[in-house]
Amino acid sequence: MEFSSRQKQIIDASIELIARRGIQELTIRNLSEMVGISEPAIYRHFASKTEILLALLGFFGEQSEKTFKEIASRKASALNKLQAVFEHHFRYFGENSSFSAVLFSEEIFRNDSALSSKMFQIMQGARSHVLGFVREGQMSGQVREDIPADQLSLILIGALRLLVTQWRLSGFSFELVEEGGRLWEALLALLRV
Amino acid sequence: MEFSSRQKQIIDASIELIARRGIQELTIRNLSEMVGISEPAIYRHFASKTEILLALLGFFGEQSEKTFKEIASRKASALNKLQAVFEHHFRYFGENSSFSAVLFSEEIFRNDSALSSKMFQIMQGARSHVLGFVREGQMSGQVREDIPADQLSLILIGALRLLVTQWRLSGFSFELVEEGGRLWEALLALLRV
Amino acid sequence: MEFSSRQKQIIDASIELIARRGIQELTIRNLSEMVGISEPAIYRHFASKTEILLALLGFFGEQSEKTFKEIASRKASALNKLQAVFEHHFRYFGENSSFSAVLFSEEIFRNDSALSSKMFQIMQGARSHVLGFVREGQMSGQVREDIPADQLSLILIGALRLLVTQWRLSGFSFELVEEGGRLWEALLALLRV
Amino acid sequence: MEFSSRQKQIIDASIELIARRGIQELTIRNLSEMVGISEPAIYRHFASKTEILLALLGFFGEQSEKTFKEIASRKASALNKLQAVFEHHFRYFGENSSFSAVLFSEEIFRNDSALSSKMFQIMQGARSHVLGFVREGQMSGQVREDIPADQLSLILIGALRLLVTQWRLSGFSFELVEEGGRLWEALLALLRV
DNA sequence: AATGAATGAGGATTCATTCAT
DNA sequence: TATGAATGAATCCTCATTCAT
């Protein structure tokens, strides 16, 4: 999916808007004000509001997929790859605090089936990549095998999500990267044989 | 807080509405249709829409608090108490699938400060209770001490939340109680010394 | 017209409400809150909101008429009577600042013909009494005759009204009785032969 | 302040509405019907109802100020200027009977502080101009000096206002300009040395 | 004499979207 | 590529009033 610069501008503004003021404030009016064009002009670039959200999710999905693939291709141990996943996400959200609001608020996309299935797809992508790394770790003997890989993945992702959510709800009141580092240490201790 | 039967009816309808159709569909109109009275009639029982949501959260908060306190008072080991927390929540959400939609969707309450602080309060309550149980376990030698208690709590709650969220997003496509049981087994193995 | 004590209470509350918060805040709800009874209970005492306003105007009308008649019956010169009219009104409004808001805001009663004709009647009453005093003064040689009596009445009443209105709009920021005394001195100088 | 033609249309309709049916009937719905557009369309041209009333008062204020300044700049005696003020207002209201309903009904604007202060400002403007003319007359020896200028102004404006109010409440049942002429004659006789 | 529950009509305002230009 | 003007449907909420109790 290629987006024009105007389209990118609109997507960025959407993310900002959702992050700063919540999904209920993502209106065409607010969007057009933020971009600096008129309301109808928005419709020159996207057929509907849903289309904007779809593009937004597509953007996240692609980024996520790309990142996971890059990490997967590294010549490194499974635990190092998992660490990279954690570090990447904490750094990424830390720098783009707006994104977490969108990515961890599935509720937002409930009403439209196209949106919610796109969301589901992104979540599944991340899940299966993490699962792959965990399995890799178990096969290489780095990760404990007494617990099923899918449970471990669930625990890993659940912890990551909750930390980011707490960070966001607390008004970004702590250093996500640092706190994330501590969380990873804890998880590492749990995973290791 | 005591509620009249009509008020309870309105709260129930709100939960149903949020659960089935999402927060965006929680409108006074839909609510009044569901209850079977006119829109203005709603305002005889609650001063505003915010008041309804506040009552709804208050109801959840009280229930949650009561449950945690009951479990805390049991003569049982810390791990048994944690297990009880997990079992209770999975059974509870399993039976009232609507509730999870409300409780794990903090985004919903962002725009109103009264609501979001109430939500925060409920989350903090659960968090501190779980933390207490974990500490208890560490002191009694049941729970490993090489990982800080707050990290363990985060991991526990994060896993619980994510499982419920996946269950909900998948359209309740699996048995929450069973799957929750498996998750608890995994967590138990991780926690134990 | 005789009013029950509850009815008097309602009328008083109406005056207070109009005076303190304006006619737009004279709602059955606010009224019932102020009186301390339920909304339907208001309708036990008055058939409708219009009926309340009618009673309120009737009360003012009677008081006004009584006062004018009392003054008219005094054994005093015409100018003394006029002075009494001024003194009475300034003292009366000064003590019951609420009343001026009702009496000089004819706009309030426009929509209902029963109300506006009642209002008109009260105004006409005051007007004809003042006119009578002026004529009396002209006939007795106290008041200049080069200006028609009806013009003089208009000027007298207009000045009284404007002073009270300014006092009210300024938030009762000056001593009405004192300022009214000065105004009367000025008018007296104008009226005298 | 420049207004689009649609905005002028809306302001005109507001004046008409207030004049013909009273402030309580100045609703967005009635306004939109009168203008011949939908209710939301009104909001394309004014951000809120208050904004409409503010524009309306601004329009009156400007007109009033302009008129007073023009009269003040004339090479004429003070009494001639005062006469011009009276003639202008009676002619103006006679031709635009609607305006008096707005301008002399301060009660209307009580609830909104922005509106009531604008109203106060307009009133003060008129007051100080009249006061200036009276002082000018006293200094030039045209106007009697035994009565303070501010009392005379109050009397002048009070009489003007009351005549217009009576005219309006009587359903425009007499010729305002003629009757206003007679009133001015009376006032002139009072003012002159 | 009073009330709890209810309502039809209407209040201001916002929404996503369309259309002519 | 953009906009000014518009709108149907919906938002939350308030009003005076009624009715059964």
mmCIF file of C-alpha atoms (C1' of nucleotides) in Angstrom, chain A residues 6 38 40-41 44-45, chain F residues 1-6:
data_model
loop_
_atom_site.group_PDB
_atom_site.id
_atom_site.type_symbol
_atom_site.label_atom_id
_atom_site.label_comp_id
_atom_site.label_asym_id
_atom_site.label_seq_id
_atom_site.Cartn_x
_atom_site.Cartn_y
_atom_site.Cartn_z
ATOM 1 C CA ARG A 6 -1.432 14.038 2.055
ATOM 2 C CA SER A 38 -11.389 21.573 4.786
ATOM 3 C CA PRO A 40 -14.626 17.699 2.241
ATOM 4 C CA ALA A 41 -10.975 17.734 1.248
ATOM 5 C CA ARG A 44 -10.498 13.513 -1.731
ATOM 6 C CA HIS A 45 -7.938 11.290 -0.078
ATOM 7 C "C1'" DT F 1 -6.938 19.485 -5.463
ATOM 8 C "C1'" DA F 2 -9.795 21.982 -2.819
ATOM 9 C "C1'" DT F 3 -13.822 24.367 -0.627
ATOM 10 C "C1'" DG F 4 -18.299 26.681 0.997
ATOM 11 C "C1'" DA F 5 -22.749 25.359 1.887
ATOM 12 C "C1'" DA F 6 -25.665 22.175 3.096
#
